[in-house]
Amino acid sequence: MAKAKRGTVRKKKIKFPNGKELEIDAFDAEIVLGNREELQSAEELLEQAEIEESAQAALKEIDVIAQRRPDREKNIWYCYEVGKILQFVDEKGFTDRKGLIWRRMAYDLRPDLFGGEKKNAEEAKRYPETMYHLGKQLEEDVGRATFDQWYEILKFKDIYKEKKLLEQILTACEKGLSGVQLRQRIKDLRSSKGKNK
Amino acid sequence: MKKRPVNLGRTDENIADQYDDKCEGLQKDAGQNSWDARLTSKGKDWKLVLKYHPLLNCLTIEDFGTCGMNGERWQKYQSLWDTTKAESKDLGARGQGKFLFHYFSKGKLVLTESLDEGGVYRFSSGTTEEYDDEIGKLSDFIPSAKPLDHQGTRIWIMDLKPDLRDELLDYKEFMNHIAKTWWEIIRNWNATFIVNFDGIERTVDLPQLPAVEKEKAFTNEKISDLGRIKKLALHYCKNEVPTQLRGVAVQRGGMTILRLPVSADEAIKNRIYGYCTFDEDLELELKRVEFPNHFGFASKRAWNHVKEYVRRKSDEFVQEISPVRKREVGLSQDLVEQAVRIVNDLVKEYAPELASDATGSGGKQPDPNKPRPPKPPPPPIRIDVFRGNARKLEYDESLITECELINDTADEARVLLQMEIRNEEDNLKFNPKYTLQLAHNSRKGIDIPLVDFQENIDKPGEYKGTAVLANAKGEEIHRRSFTFYLHEEPPPPKGKVFLSKIGFLLGKGKPYERQKQLQLTDKGVLYVNFDHPDLVHVREQARSSKARNHEIVLYSVKCGIDEAVQKLLELRYNEGQLDGDEIREIKRKCDAMYYDAVLISVA
């Protein structure tokens, strides 16, 4: 039997036969009556409800931090603190849907907590994704690069897991490398280790 | 091929989830393991002692008059999901019940001692993931305890979880569970169950039942080619029967698997109890379809035939007691399966005009300029209900056809009902005929035999059931049909459907917070308010995750019916036909849909 569609809650526009439209917060899980997968759909619905509850709880905690840090735009310590909270996706076993959770939090619910409104959901997801990876770093490393620098570093999947490489990259950051140059430097360092992607 | 790694760390929780009442499950599994191991077939000197040790916070389950575990049995005991057991005559089916014991322990630790016929003593300590039966000794865990000194087995469930311990130590309730499950072996073979949870040994007695006013028994009844019903006994008492003993106990190997409720008025139903036992062949067939937790059966051929037999006989019995019958209102195991043949089927049956203005794939939108022709009134003598139990059947399942006729006239009528089932190649599978007398202003249910399908005889694919009602002259007066699919996925609903799917939304703090659902969207999606207190309540009340999922689906179906009724009201209003009579008619349809979808007869 096919597995029920995995998702979260998201904003959706629905239309009624009279032409009226309404924006709602709808679960991705839907019950298609008669397809014999109703119970799996209900199970998935409850999982999505649990995710939504966790996301809402995380937003409350982030809101407290945000109030403490009015200068939060690209503030590395704000992002680090929020990143710690975002680890709930791992703790609660939602890692495989973190993209959907970031979308819900940063696009649907509170874009103001995640770098402001973005043109589309894909773009909005990147900010919390960076925060989440930043939350995994050692506190002493965090201040060695700016938000933009970390943003570049963390685009490279799992790069921070290689301690020696990360050390070299952070040293480059401390020397003021950023943007395209930093990206190129990371690529060079990786390829010199034979791990060019 | 590599051996697949298995994570058994949470197996006990998954298994425990199958039990609505864990304590009831515990006594059932303990009794079943022990009765399976009895030394004689009639259980001479058999005894099971369940004792709570407050200083150790542990429960022991010790049996006497049993064979104990020799090497082979010991090995099987340590295994999980040993499916060969389902083919034996023992009570146990898959060897998973003992994992419930681990669930009761905070550290999942269970100690087992056994002394076999040759005087060999065995000891093991283990959790769900691992066990040791080589190094450890009982005294390593409980220095003050003496090893088992008689043939049999003793199980120690260590360091009980506080919540389960408190529930368990309600000894009266626990003894009730034992009495209602094991009454047959207590009555027939003097099987002894002793419960000692507070330092006092109490023997479980037979449940007290009121005096019988009327009784009926059916013996040695053949059930298709599956075996025989040894005895079906039905008792109507002078006073009410205790709640947990009402209905017909379905017995297997001396254990009550479940109790089938009887369809009758509350006052009558509450005074009926009975039981049903089987010969070896039918017991084995039932064992194959029994749920691993021993609390029910899958909706497969053997169970369908037995259930149908018991239903018919208990219906006849009720009829003898009281001519007024009422269908049982309650939640059945396969309720969801039945309910999810859904709002669309119900709408099609009760309000077909609604389906036409919905948006199924390929559905034709009505022409708003073309006035709808008035619907002809239903014939006064008609087939009111005609449907199968499932839209998809497998080879080991049975088609159960529900059929009810109505005579709305003031005269008695003689009618001929002809039914047939054909596959898509027009091959005839089944065609019973009935000549019937319908009393004036009455409804009559027809007992249509179950239809089985065999893999080497019946082709997979679409089948159609048709019922034709004719008058005494042989003139057709009404016809109904339904379609189902054998060993093949039914196609998605096409053409006219009312609902395509049900979605869920978060309504808290929104203008529609107090609505249970929004109106149907242009794509036929019904959005149900997930935060509505009614749905929250439904979720909270469910005792297991499985039950909770069922309840959510049911709730969704109810919302679908509400929406259908709303649509019907709008439609009639737009047609200028909404008067008092029509409102009452719509209410009747609403009640009928609820009745069929939600309050389904369990019989």
Short mmCIF file of N, CA and C in Angstrom, two decimals, chain B residues 224-347:
data_model
loop_
_atom_site.label_atom_id
_atom_site.label_comp_id
_atom_site.label_asym_id
_atom_site.label_seq_id
_atom_site.Cartn_x
_atom_site.Cartn_y
_atom_site.Cartn_z
N SER B 224 -20.33 -23.60 6.10
CA SER B 224 -19.72 -23.74 4.78
C SER B 224 -18.82 -25.00 4.78
N ASP B 225 -17.64 -24.92 4.19
CA ASP B 225 -16.74 -26.08 4.21
C ASP B 225 -15.64 -25.87 5.25
N LEU B 226 -15.92 -24.98 6.22
CA LEU B 226 -14.87 -24.58 7.14
C LEU B 226 -14.80 -25.44 8.40
N GLY B 227 -15.90 -26.06 8.75
CA GLY B 227 -15.96 -26.84 9.99
C GLY B 227 -17.34 -26.68 10.59
N ARG B 228 -17.43 -26.95 11.88
CA ARG B 228 -18.75 -26.92 12.51
C ARG B 228 -18.77 -26.05 13.77
N ILE B 229 -19.92 -25.49 14.01
CA ILE B 229 -20.14 -24.82 15.29
C ILE B 229 -20.54 -25.90 16.27
N LYS B 230 -19.74 -26.08 17.31
CA LYS B 230 -20.04 -27.13 18.28
C LYS B 230 -21.33 -26.76 19.03
N LYS B 231 -21.35 -25.52 19.53
CA LYS B 231 -22.56 -25.10 20.24
C LYS B 231 -22.70 -23.58 20.21
N LEU B 232 -23.89 -23.17 19.90
CA LEU B 232 -24.21 -21.75 20.06
C LEU B 232 -25.34 -21.69 21.08
N ALA B 233 -25.07 -21.12 22.22
CA ALA B 233 -26.08 -21.03 23.28
C ALA B 233 -26.49 -19.58 23.47
N LEU B 234 -27.79 -19.35 23.56
CA LEU B 234 -28.30 -17.99 23.76
C LEU B 234 -29.23 -18.00 24.98
N HIS B 235 -29.04 -17.05 25.86
CA HIS B 235 -29.84 -17.00 27.08
C HIS B 235 -30.47 -15.61 27.24
N TYR B 236 -31.76 -15.64 27.53
CA TYR B 236 -32.46 -14.38 27.82
C TYR B 236 -32.80 -14.40 29.31
N CYS B 237 -32.31 -13.42 30.05
CA CYS B 237 -32.40 -13.48 31.50
C CYS B 237 -33.56 -12.66 32.05
N LYS B 238 -33.88 -12.96 33.31
CA LYS B 238 -34.98 -12.22 33.95
C LYS B 238 -34.55 -10.80 34.30
N ASN B 239 -33.26 -10.65 34.57
CA ASN B 239 -32.74 -9.31 34.89
C ASN B 239 -31.56 -8.98 33.96
N GLU B 240 -31.05 -7.80 34.15
CA GLU B 240 -29.95 -7.37 33.28
C GLU B 240 -28.67 -8.17 33.56
N VAL B 241 -27.96 -8.47 32.49
CA VAL B 241 -26.69 -9.20 32.58
C VAL B 241 -25.60 -8.15 32.82
N PRO B 242 -24.58 -8.47 33.68
CA PRO B 242 -23.50 -7.49 33.84
C PRO B 242 -22.93 -7.04 32.48
N THR B 243 -22.62 -5.78 32.38
CA THR B 243 -22.24 -5.18 31.09
C THR B 243 -21.19 -6.00 30.35
N GLN B 244 -20.15 -6.43 31.07
CA GLN B 244 -19.02 -7.07 30.37
C GLN B 244 -19.36 -8.47 29.87
N LEU B 245 -20.55 -9.00 30.26
CA LEU B 245 -20.89 -10.37 29.84
C LEU B 245 -22.02 -10.38 28.81
N ARG B 246 -22.46 -9.21 28.39
CA ARG B 246 -23.56 -9.16 27.43
C ARG B 246 -23.07 -9.57 26.04
N GLY B 247 -23.98 -10.09 25.24
CA GLY B 247 -23.62 -10.47 23.87
C GLY B 247 -23.21 -11.94 23.81
N VAL B 248 -22.75 -12.34 22.65
CA VAL B 248 -22.39 -13.74 22.43
C VAL B 248 -20.87 -13.88 22.46
N ALA B 249 -20.38 -14.62 23.46
CA ALA B 249 -18.93 -14.81 23.59
C ALA B 249 -18.45 -15.78 22.52
N VAL B 250 -17.48 -15.34 21.74
CA VAL B 250 -16.91 -16.22 20.72
C VAL B 250 -15.67 -16.86 21.36
N GLN B 251 -15.74 -18.17 21.54
CA GLN B 251 -14.72 -18.89 22.30
C GLN B 251 -13.73 -19.59 21.38
N ARG B 252 -12.48 -19.56 21.76
CA ARG B 252 -11.50 -20.41 21.07
C ARG B 252 -10.59 -21.00 22.13
N GLY B 253 -10.61 -22.31 22.20
CA GLY B 253 -9.75 -23.01 23.16
C GLY B 253 -10.03 -22.60 24.59
N GLY B 254 -11.27 -22.33 24.91
CA GLY B 254 -11.62 -21.99 26.29
C GLY B 254 -11.46 -20.51 26.61
N MET B 255 -10.98 -19.75 25.65
CA MET B 255 -10.76 -18.31 25.89
C MET B 255 -11.81 -17.51 25.11
N THR B 256 -12.34 -16.48 25.74
CA THR B 256 -13.27 -15.61 25.02
C THR B 256 -12.45 -14.62 24.20
N ILE B 257 -12.63 -14.67 22.90
CA ILE B 257 -11.88 -13.74 22.04
C ILE B 257 -12.60 -12.39 22.03
N LEU B 258 -13.90 -12.44 21.80
CA LEU B 258 -14.68 -11.20 21.81
C LEU B 258 -16.13 -11.55 22.09
N ARG B 259 -16.92 -10.52 22.34
CA ARG B 259 -18.35 -10.74 22.51
C ARG B 259 -19.09 -9.97 21.41
N LEU B 260 -19.88 -10.72 20.66
CA LEU B 260 -20.64 -10.09 19.57
C LEU B 260 -21.93 -9.51 20.15
N PRO B 261 -22.14 -8.23 20.01
CA PRO B 261 -23.39 -7.67 20.54
C PRO B 261 -24.60 -8.19 19.76
N VAL B 262 -25.71 -8.24 20.43
CA VAL B 262 -26.95 -8.70 19.80
C VAL B 262 -27.72 -7.47 19.33
N SER B 263 -28.36 -7.60 18.18
CA SER B 263 -29.17 -6.47 17.70
C SER B 263 -30.56 -6.54 18.31
N ALA B 264 -30.84 -5.64 19.19
CA ALA B 264 -32.16 -5.63 19.82
C ALA B 264 -32.36 -4.32 20.55
N ASP B 265 -33.58 -4.12 21.02
CA ASP B 265 -33.83 -2.94 21.86
C ASP B 265 -32.95 -3.03 23.10
N GLU B 266 -32.58 -1.88 23.60
CA GLU B 266 -31.69 -1.81 24.76
C GLU B 266 -32.18 -2.72 25.89
N ALA B 267 -33.45 -2.64 26.18
CA ALA B 267 -33.99 -3.40 27.32
C ALA B 267 -33.82 -4.90 27.12
N ILE B 268 -33.92 -5.34 25.89
CA ILE B 268 -33.79 -6.78 25.62
C ILE B 268 -32.32 -7.17 25.53
N LYS B 269 -31.60 -6.35 24.80
CA LYS B 269 -30.17 -6.63 24.58
C LYS B 269 -29.41 -6.78 25.90
N ASN B 270 -29.77 -5.95 26.87
CA ASN B 270 -29.07 -5.97 28.15
C ASN B 270 -29.34 -7.23 28.97
N ARG B 271 -30.29 -8.02 28.50
CA ARG B 271 -30.64 -9.23 29.26
C ARG B 271 -30.23 -10.51 28.52
N ILE B 272 -29.42 -10.33 27.48
CA ILE B 272 -29.02 -11.51 26.69
C ILE B 272 -27.52 -11.78 26.84
N TYR B 273 -27.20 -13.03 27.09
CA TYR B 273 -25.81 -13.45 26.98
C TYR B 273 -25.77 -14.82 26.31
N GLY B 274 -24.62 -15.19 25.83
CA GLY B 274 -24.51 -16.50 25.17
C GLY B 274 -23.07 -16.77 24.81
N TYR B 275 -22.87 -17.92 24.18
CA TYR B 275 -21.51 -18.23 23.76
C TYR B 275 -21.54 -19.14 22.55
N CYS B 276 -20.41 -19.23 21.89
CA CYS B 276 -20.32 -20.03 20.68
C CYS B 276 -18.99 -20.77 20.70
N THR B 277 -19.05 -22.09 20.56
CA THR B 277 -17.81 -22.88 20.52
C THR B 277 -17.74 -23.63 19.18
N PHE B 278 -16.56 -24.09 18.84
CA PHE B 278 -16.35 -24.64 17.49
C PHE B 278 -15.63 -25.98 17.54
N ASP B 279 -15.75 -26.73 16.45
CA ASP B 279 -14.97 -27.96 16.38
C ASP B 279 -13.51 -27.61 16.02
N GLU B 280 -12.66 -28.61 16.01
CA GLU B 280 -11.22 -28.35 15.81
C GLU B 280 -10.94 -27.64 14.48
N ASP B 281 -11.65 -28.08 13.43
CA ASP B 281 -11.38 -27.51 12.10
C ASP B 281 -11.70 -26.02 12.07
N LEU B 282 -12.87 -25.69 12.59
CA LEU B 282 -13.28 -24.29 12.53
C LEU B 282 -12.44 -23.44 13.50
N GLU B 283 -12.07 -24.05 14.62
CA GLU B 283 -11.17 -23.32 15.55
C GLU B 283 -9.87 -22.95 14.87
N LEU B 284 -9.34 -23.90 14.11
CA LEU B 284 -8.07 -23.65 13.43
C LEU B 284 -8.23 -22.56 12.36
N GLU B 285 -9.35 -22.63 11.66
CA GLU B 285 -9.61 -21.60 10.63
C GLU B 285 -9.72 -20.23 11.29
N LEU B 286 -10.39 -20.18 12.43
CA LEU B 286 -10.55 -18.90 13.12
C LEU B 286 -9.22 -18.41 13.67
N LYS B 287 -8.41 -19.36 14.12
CA LYS B 287 -7.11 -18.97 14.68
C LYS B 287 -6.26 -18.27 13.61
N ARG B 288 -6.39 -18.75 12.39
CA ARG B 288 -5.59 -18.16 11.30
C ARG B 288 -5.95 -16.70 11.06
N VAL B 289 -7.18 -16.32 11.38
CA VAL B 289 -7.58 -14.94 11.10
C VAL B 289 -7.72 -14.11 12.38
N GLU B 290 -7.28 -14.71 13.49
CA GLU B 290 -7.39 -14.00 14.77
C GLU B 290 -6.32 -12.92 14.88
N PHE B 291 -6.67 -11.80 15.47
CA PHE B 291 -5.67 -10.75 15.70
C PHE B 291 -4.63 -11.27 16.69
N PRO B 292 -3.38 -10.87 16.53
CA PRO B 292 -2.34 -11.37 17.43
C PRO B 292 -2.60 -11.06 18.91
N ASN B 293 -3.41 -10.04 19.17
CA ASN B 293 -3.67 -9.71 20.58
C ASN B 293 -4.83 -10.53 21.16
N HIS B 294 -5.40 -11.44 20.37
CA HIS B 294 -6.50 -12.32 20.79
C HIS B 294 -7.77 -11.54 21.16
N PHE B 295 -7.96 -10.37 20.59
CA PHE B 295 -9.17 -9.60 20.92
C PHE B 295 -10.13 -9.48 19.75
N GLY B 296 -9.87 -10.19 18.67
CA GLY B 296 -10.79 -10.07 17.53
C GLY B 296 -10.29 -10.86 16.35
N PHE B 297 -11.02 -10.75 15.25
CA PHE B 297 -10.67 -11.49 14.04
C PHE B 297 -10.66 -10.53 12.85
N ALA B 298 -9.80 -10.86 11.88
CA ALA B 298 -9.79 -10.08 10.65
C ALA B 298 -11.04 -10.45 9.84
N SER B 299 -11.47 -9.50 9.03
CA SER B 299 -12.69 -9.72 8.27
C SER B 299 -12.44 -10.67 7.10
N LYS B 300 -12.11 -11.89 7.42
CA LYS B 300 -11.81 -12.89 6.40
C LYS B 300 -12.94 -13.92 6.39
N ARG B 301 -12.81 -14.87 5.44
CA ARG B 301 -13.90 -15.80 5.18
C ARG B 301 -14.40 -16.51 6.44
N ALA B 302 -13.50 -17.13 7.18
CA ALA B 302 -13.93 -17.94 8.34
C ALA B 302 -14.72 -17.08 9.32
N TRP B 303 -14.20 -15.92 9.62
CA TRP B 303 -14.87 -15.06 10.60
C TRP B 303 -16.17 -14.51 10.03
N ASN B 304 -16.17 -14.13 8.77
CA ASN B 304 -17.39 -13.59 8.18
C ASN B 304 -18.54 -14.59 8.25
N HIS B 305 -18.22 -15.86 7.96
CA HIS B 305 -19.27 -16.88 8.00
C HIS B 305 -19.78 -17.10 9.42
N VAL B 306 -18.84 -17.16 10.36
CA VAL B 306 -19.25 -17.38 11.76
C VAL B 306 -20.08 -16.20 12.26
N LYS B 307 -19.59 -15.02 11.99
CA LYS B 307 -20.28 -13.80 12.46
C LYS B 307 -21.70 -13.75 11.89
N GLU B 308 -21.80 -14.07 10.61
CA GLU B 308 -23.10 -14.02 9.96
C GLU B 308 -24.05 -15.06 10.55
N TYR B 309 -23.50 -16.24 10.83
CA TYR B 309 -24.33 -17.31 11.42
C TYR B 309 -24.85 -16.87 12.79
N VAL B 310 -23.93 -16.36 13.60
CA VAL B 310 -24.33 -15.93 14.96
C VAL B 310 -25.34 -14.80 14.87
N ARG B 311 -25.10 -13.89 13.94
CA ARG B 311 -26.04 -12.76 13.80
C ARG B 311 -27.44 -13.26 13.47
N ARG B 312 -27.52 -14.18 12.52
CA ARG B 312 -28.84 -14.65 12.09
C ARG B 312 -29.55 -15.40 13.21
N LYS B 313 -28.80 -16.25 13.89
CA LYS B 313 -29.43 -17.03 14.96
C LYS B 313 -29.83 -16.13 16.12
N SER B 314 -29.01 -15.16 16.43
CA SER B 314 -29.38 -14.28 17.54
C SER B 314 -30.54 -13.38 17.13
N ASP B 315 -30.60 -13.02 15.87
CA ASP B 315 -31.75 -12.25 15.37
C ASP B 315 -33.04 -13.05 15.54
N GLU B 316 -32.97 -14.32 15.16
CA GLU B 316 -34.15 -15.19 15.30
C GLU B 316 -34.56 -15.29 16.77
N PHE B 317 -33.57 -15.41 17.61
CA PHE B 317 -33.83 -15.54 19.06
C PHE B 317 -34.50 -14.27 19.59
N VAL B 318 -33.97 -13.15 19.16
CA VAL B 318 -34.54 -11.87 19.60
C VAL B 318 -35.98 -11.75 19.09
N GLN B 319 -36.18 -12.20 17.87
CA GLN B 319 -37.51 -12.14 17.27
C GLN B 319 -38.52 -12.93 18.11
N GLU B 320 -38.05 -14.05 18.63
CA GLU B 320 -38.93 -14.88 19.45
C GLU B 320 -39.27 -14.20 20.78
N ILE B 321 -38.31 -13.45 21.27
CA ILE B 321 -38.53 -12.78 22.56
C ILE B 321 -39.42 -11.56 22.36
N SER B 322 -39.12 -10.83 21.32
CA SER B 322 -39.87 -9.60 21.07
C SER B 322 -39.98 -9.38 19.58
N PRO B 323 -41.18 -9.11 19.10
CA PRO B 323 -41.31 -8.88 17.66
C PRO B 323 -40.68 -7.58 17.21
N VAL B 324 -40.44 -6.68 18.14
CA VAL B 324 -39.88 -5.39 17.76
C VAL B 324 -38.36 -5.49 17.79
N ARG B 325 -37.75 -5.23 16.69
CA ARG B 325 -36.29 -5.33 16.61
C ARG B 325 -35.67 -3.98 16.32
N LYS B 326 -34.53 -3.83 16.83
CA LYS B 326 -33.80 -2.59 16.53
C LYS B 326 -32.36 -2.96 16.24
N ARG B 327 -31.77 -2.32 15.29
CA ARG B 327 -30.38 -2.66 14.97
C ARG B 327 -29.45 -2.11 16.04
N GLU B 328 -28.41 -2.84 16.22
CA GLU B 328 -27.39 -2.44 17.21
C GLU B 328 -26.74 -1.13 16.81
N VAL B 329 -26.54 -0.31 17.78
CA VAL B 329 -25.83 0.93 17.54
C VAL B 329 -24.49 0.84 18.26
N GLY B 330 -23.42 0.87 17.52
CA GLY B 330 -22.12 0.75 18.18
C GLY B 330 -21.00 0.78 17.18
N LEU B 331 -19.81 0.74 17.67
CA LEU B 331 -18.66 0.82 16.79
C LEU B 331 -18.10 -0.57 16.55
N SER B 332 -18.01 -0.98 15.33
CA SER B 332 -17.50 -2.31 15.05
C SER B 332 -16.04 -2.23 14.61
N GLN B 333 -15.39 -3.38 14.60
CA GLN B 333 -13.98 -3.44 14.18
C GLN B 333 -13.81 -2.88 12.77
N ASP B 334 -14.70 -3.32 11.88
CA ASP B 334 -14.52 -2.89 10.50
C ASP B 334 -15.43 -1.72 10.15
N LEU B 335 -15.74 -0.97 11.19
CA LEU B 335 -16.64 0.16 10.99
C LEU B 335 -16.10 1.13 9.95
N VAL B 336 -14.82 1.41 10.07
CA VAL B 336 -14.26 2.39 9.15
C VAL B 336 -14.32 1.88 7.72
N GLU B 337 -13.97 0.59 7.58
CA GLU B 337 -14.02 0.03 6.23
C GLU B 337 -15.40 0.24 5.63
N GLN B 338 -16.41 0.05 6.48
CA GLN B 338 -17.76 0.21 5.96
C GLN B 338 -18.11 1.69 5.77
N ALA B 339 -17.69 2.47 6.74
CA ALA B 339 -18.06 3.88 6.68
C ALA B 339 -17.40 4.59 5.50
N VAL B 340 -16.19 4.15 5.17
CA VAL B 340 -15.50 4.84 4.10
C VAL B 340 -15.98 4.43 2.71
N ARG B 341 -16.94 3.60 2.65
CA ARG B 341 -17.57 3.43 1.35
C ARG B 341 -18.56 4.58 1.20
N ILE B 342 -18.35 5.44 1.84
CA ILE B 342 -18.38 6.85 2.03
C ILE B 342 -19.58 7.65 1.69
N VAL B 343 -19.28 8.87 2.04
CA VAL B 343 -20.26 9.90 1.80
C VAL B 343 -20.75 9.82 0.34
N ASN B 344 -19.82 9.58 -0.57
CA ASN B 344 -20.21 9.54 -1.98
C ASN B 344 -21.24 8.46 -2.25
N ASP B 345 -20.99 7.26 -1.67
CA ASP B 345 -21.96 6.18 -1.85
C ASP B 345 -23.29 6.56 -1.21
N LEU B 346 -23.18 7.18 -0.05
CA LEU B 346 -24.41 7.55 0.66
C LEU B 346 -25.19 8.61 -0.10
N VAL B 347 -24.42 9.56 -0.59
CA VAL B 347 -25.08 10.63 -1.36
C VAL B 347 -25.72 10.03 -2.61
#
